[in-house]
Amino acid sequence: MNEVFNFIINSRKAFIRLIDSLTIEQLNKIPDGYNNNIIWNFGHIVVSTQTLCYVRTGILADAAAVKFNDFYKKDTKPTYTVTEEEVAELKATALASIEKIKEDYNAGKFANITPYTTATYGKQLNSIEEVLITTVGHDNVHYGYANALKKYL
């Protein structure tokens, strides 16, 4: 699983490089014909992985404890202009949350999981390993969306 964690971290670092190459206005811009923006795609991956790992395993009772969840969870769209401070916090959380998940994984904290069928792939996830492997694909789907949105800025 170390390779999976390393891939998630490296993918998120690539996403952060994309974010760092854009202005706050560009990150917040919703191109015509779209319903989200680059920073929403990034915030979404940050909250989704934490929610799946900690709520589906019963460590957290619900996603309310995941900061920014209400703004970036599935089926949301941007409703406000994200600040530089929030971008910085999301970038830090994107990496720190994976390091924490890795630490908790290595400590055996994710022994039980409530199976979950993903909307993205329609695949039931039955273990924390499946959640983490799917995170790789999910993160990169949204990285791809963000790169596509960049072309419309």
mmCIF file of C-alpha atoms in Angstrom:
data_model
loop_
_atom_site.group_PDB
_atom_site.id
_atom_site.type_symbol
_atom_site.label_atom_id
_atom_site.label_comp_id
_atom_site.label_asym_id
_atom_site.label_seq_id
_atom_site.Cartn_x
_atom_site.Cartn_y
_atom_site.Cartn_z
ATOM 1 C CA MET A 1 0.000 0.000 0.000
ATOM 2 C CA ASN A 2 2.960 2.357 0.351
ATOM 3 C CA GLU A 3 3.020 2.680 -3.448
ATOM 4 C CA VAL A 4 -0.671 3.637 -3.451
ATOM 5 C CA PHE A 5 -0.109 6.312 -0.801
ATOM 6 C CA ASN A 6 2.922 7.638 -2.707
ATOM 7 C CA PHE A 7 0.904 7.817 -5.915
ATOM 8 C CA ILE A 8 -1.910 9.727 -4.188
ATOM 9 C CA ILE A 9 0.598 12.199 -2.723
ATOM 10 C CA ASN A 10 2.385 12.672 -6.056
ATOM 11 C CA SER A 11 -0.902 13.141 -7.916
ATOM 12 C CA ARG A 12 -2.014 15.739 -5.399
ATOM 13 C CA LYS A 13 1.318 17.535 -5.713
ATOM 14 C CA ALA A 14 0.718 17.725 -9.478
ATOM 15 C CA PHE A 15 -2.751 19.165 -8.820
ATOM 16 C CA ILE A 16 -1.198 21.711 -6.442
ATOM 17 C CA ARG A 17 1.296 22.726 -9.160
ATOM 18 C CA LEU A 18 -1.669 23.364 -11.468
ATOM 19 C CA ILE A 19 -3.363 25.465 -8.785
ATOM 20 C CA ASP A 20 -0.153 27.389 -8.118
ATOM 21 C CA SER A 21 0.086 28.304 -11.815
ATOM 22 C CA LEU A 22 -3.264 30.130 -11.732
ATOM 23 C CA THR A 23 -4.645 33.278 -10.138
ATOM 24 C CA ILE A 24 -7.394 33.208 -7.530
ATOM 25 C CA GLU A 25 -9.733 34.609 -10.176
ATOM 26 C CA GLN A 26 -8.894 31.766 -12.552
ATOM 27 C CA LEU A 27 -9.390 29.155 -9.807
ATOM 28 C CA ASN A 28 -12.857 30.554 -9.084
ATOM 29 C CA LYS A 29 -13.967 31.056 -12.700
ATOM 30 C CA ILE A 30 -16.805 28.808 -13.860
ATOM 31 C CA PRO A 31 -16.573 28.659 -17.658
ATOM 32 C CA ASP A 32 -19.765 29.034 -19.672
ATOM 33 C CA GLY A 33 -21.568 25.719 -19.939
ATOM 34 C CA TYR A 34 -19.965 24.275 -16.782
ATOM 35 C CA ASN A 35 -21.240 24.098 -13.210
ATOM 36 C CA ASN A 36 -17.971 24.040 -11.274
ATOM 37 C CA ASN A 37 -14.444 25.387 -11.321
ATOM 38 C CA ILE A 38 -10.872 24.280 -10.748
ATOM 39 C CA ILE A 39 -10.822 24.944 -7.024
ATOM 40 C CA TRP A 40 -14.096 23.037 -6.522
ATOM 41 C CA ASN A 41 -12.556 19.987 -8.205
ATOM 42 C CA PHE A 42 -9.568 20.216 -5.898
ATOM 43 C CA GLY A 43 -11.625 20.762 -2.759
ATOM 44 C CA HIS A 44 -13.809 17.817 -3.741
ATOM 45 C CA ILE A 45 -10.921 15.346 -3.742
ATOM 46 C CA VAL A 46 -9.717 16.695 -0.401
ATOM 47 C CA VAL A 47 -13.035 16.089 1.385
ATOM 48 C CA SER A 48 -14.064 12.917 -0.445
ATOM 49 C CA THR A 49 -11.122 10.771 0.611
ATOM 50 C CA GLN A 50 -11.379 11.844 4.241
ATOM 51 C CA THR A 51 -15.124 11.138 4.263
ATOM 52 C CA LEU A 52 -14.811 7.701 2.689
ATOM 53 C CA CYS A 53 -11.951 6.666 4.970
ATOM 54 C CA TYR A 54 -13.288 7.961 8.264
ATOM 55 C CA VAL A 55 -17.078 7.870 7.934
ATOM 56 C CA ARG A 56 -17.359 4.533 6.096
ATOM 57 C CA THR A 57 -15.162 2.903 8.737
ATOM 58 C CA GLY A 58 -17.150 4.368 11.620
ATOM 59 C CA ILE A 59 -14.282 6.428 13.013
ATOM 60 C CA LEU A 60 -16.396 9.549 12.423
ATOM 61 C CA ALA A 61 -20.161 9.419 12.908
ATOM 62 C CA ASP A 62 -20.743 11.642 9.879
ATOM 63 C CA ALA A 63 -18.945 13.965 7.504
ATOM 64 C CA ALA A 64 -19.685 17.101 9.539
ATOM 65 C CA ALA A 65 -16.228 16.830 11.126
ATOM 66 C CA VAL A 66 -14.536 17.010 7.706
ATOM 67 C CA LYS A 67 -13.731 20.694 7.179
ATOM 68 C CA PHE A 68 -15.199 22.158 3.989
ATOM 69 C CA ASN A 69 -17.282 19.025 3.347
ATOM 70 C CA ASP A 70 -20.523 20.977 2.911
ATOM 71 C CA PHE A 71 -18.955 23.054 0.127
ATOM 72 C CA TYR A 72 -17.139 20.340 -1.828
ATOM 73 C CA LYS A 73 -19.041 17.094 -1.243
ATOM 74 C CA LYS A 74 -20.705 15.147 -4.031
ATOM 75 C CA ASP A 75 -23.585 16.937 -5.765
ATOM 76 C CA THR A 76 -22.463 20.423 -4.690
ATOM 77 C CA LYS A 77 -21.239 23.274 -6.840
ATOM 78 C CA PRO A 78 -19.438 26.520 -6.084
ATOM 79 C CA THR A 79 -21.616 28.994 -4.181
ATOM 80 C CA TYR A 80 -19.019 31.568 -3.126
ATOM 81 C CA THR A 81 -15.650 32.991 -4.134
ATOM 82 C CA VAL A 82 -12.862 30.978 -2.543
ATOM 83 C CA THR A 83 -10.127 33.069 -0.908
ATOM 84 C CA GLU A 84 -6.358 32.687 -1.090
ATOM 85 C CA GLU A 85 -6.460 31.571 2.556
ATOM 86 C CA GLU A 86 -8.910 28.762 1.796
ATOM 87 C CA VAL A 87 -6.834 27.649 -1.187
ATOM 88 C CA ALA A 88 -3.760 27.481 1.052
ATOM 89 C CA GLU A 89 -5.662 25.460 3.645
ATOM 90 C CA LEU A 90 -7.014 23.064 1.027
ATOM 91 C CA LYS A 91 -3.511 22.533 -0.379
ATOM 92 C CA ALA A 92 -2.104 21.786 3.070
ATOM 93 C CA THR A 93 -5.011 19.486 3.923
ATOM 94 C CA ALA A 94 -4.717 17.652 0.602
ATOM 95 C CA LEU A 95 -1.319 16.337 1.644
ATOM 96 C CA ALA A 96 -1.639 16.236 5.429
ATOM 97 C CA SER A 97 -4.896 14.274 5.292
ATOM 98 C CA ILE A 98 -3.276 11.538 3.191
ATOM 99 C CA GLU A 99 -0.330 11.355 5.593
ATOM 100 C CA LYS A 100 -2.812 10.999 8.485
ATOM 101 C CA ILE A 101 -4.797 8.340 6.611
ATOM 102 C CA LYS A 102 -1.539 6.470 5.949
ATOM 103 C CA GLU A 103 -0.613 6.667 9.637
ATOM 104 C CA ASP A 104 -4.071 5.412 10.672
ATOM 105 C CA TYR A 105 -3.962 2.677 8.036
ATOM 106 C CA ASN A 106 -0.588 1.457 9.307
ATOM 107 C CA ALA A 107 -1.981 1.506 12.871
ATOM 108 C CA GLY A 108 -4.851 -0.763 11.774
ATOM 109 C CA LYS A 109 -7.594 1.765 12.495
ATOM 110 C CA PHE A 110 -9.598 0.967 9.341
ATOM 111 C CA ALA A 111 -10.450 -2.656 10.148
ATOM 112 C CA ASN A 112 -14.193 -2.373 9.523
ATOM 113 C CA ILE A 113 -15.907 -0.622 6.641
ATOM 114 C CA THR A 114 -19.478 -0.174 5.490
ATOM 115 C CA PRO A 115 -19.479 -1.118 1.783
ATOM 116 C CA TYR A 116 -20.066 1.826 -0.525
ATOM 117 C CA THR A 117 -20.885 1.936 -4.232
ATOM 118 C CA THR A 118 -19.176 4.824 -5.986
ATOM 119 C CA ALA A 119 -21.110 7.154 -8.237
ATOM 120 C CA THR A 120 -18.025 7.673 -10.412
ATOM 121 C CA TYR A 121 -17.342 4.029 -11.220
ATOM 122 C CA GLY A 122 -20.443 2.159 -10.006
ATOM 123 C CA LYS A 123 -18.145 -0.214 -8.106
ATOM 124 C CA GLN A 124 -18.775 -1.374 -4.568
ATOM 125 C CA LEU A 125 -15.846 -0.708 -2.248
ATOM 126 C CA ASN A 126 -15.576 -3.367 0.454
ATOM 127 C CA SER A 127 -12.246 -2.571 2.104
ATOM 128 C CA ILE A 128 -10.087 0.402 2.962
ATOM 129 C CA GLU A 129 -7.596 -0.821 0.372
ATOM 130 C CA GLU A 130 -10.288 -0.587 -2.319
ATOM 131 C CA VAL A 131 -11.176 2.919 -1.117
ATOM 132 C CA LEU A 132 -7.551 4.031 -1.334
ATOM 133 C CA ILE A 133 -6.942 2.469 -4.742
ATOM 134 C CA THR A 134 -10.130 4.103 -6.039
ATOM 135 C CA THR A 135 -8.907 7.414 -4.596
ATOM 136 C CA VAL A 136 -6.079 7.330 -7.136
ATOM 137 C CA GLY A 137 -8.550 7.181 -10.012
ATOM 138 C CA HIS A 138 -11.007 9.629 -8.472
ATOM 139 C CA ASP A 139 -8.311 12.215 -7.769
ATOM 140 C CA ASN A 140 -7.055 11.959 -11.320
ATOM 141 C CA VAL A 141 -10.531 12.236 -12.855
ATOM 142 C CA HIS A 142 -10.887 15.589 -11.095
ATOM 143 C CA TYR A 143 -7.334 16.605 -11.997
ATOM 144 C CA GLY A 144 -8.287 15.913 -15.610
ATOM 145 C CA TYR A 145 -11.448 18.014 -15.243
ATOM 146 C CA ALA A 146 -9.366 20.837 -13.799
ATOM 147 C CA ASN A 147 -6.919 20.677 -16.701
ATOM 148 C CA ALA A 148 -9.837 20.772 -19.146
ATOM 149 C CA LEU A 149 -11.351 23.773 -17.342
ATOM 150 C CA LYS A 150 -7.994 25.556 -17.558
ATOM 151 C CA LYS A 151 -8.358 25.639 -21.342
ATOM 152 C CA TYR A 152 -11.467 27.830 -20.966
ATOM 153 C CA LEU A 153 -9.907 30.487 -18.734
#
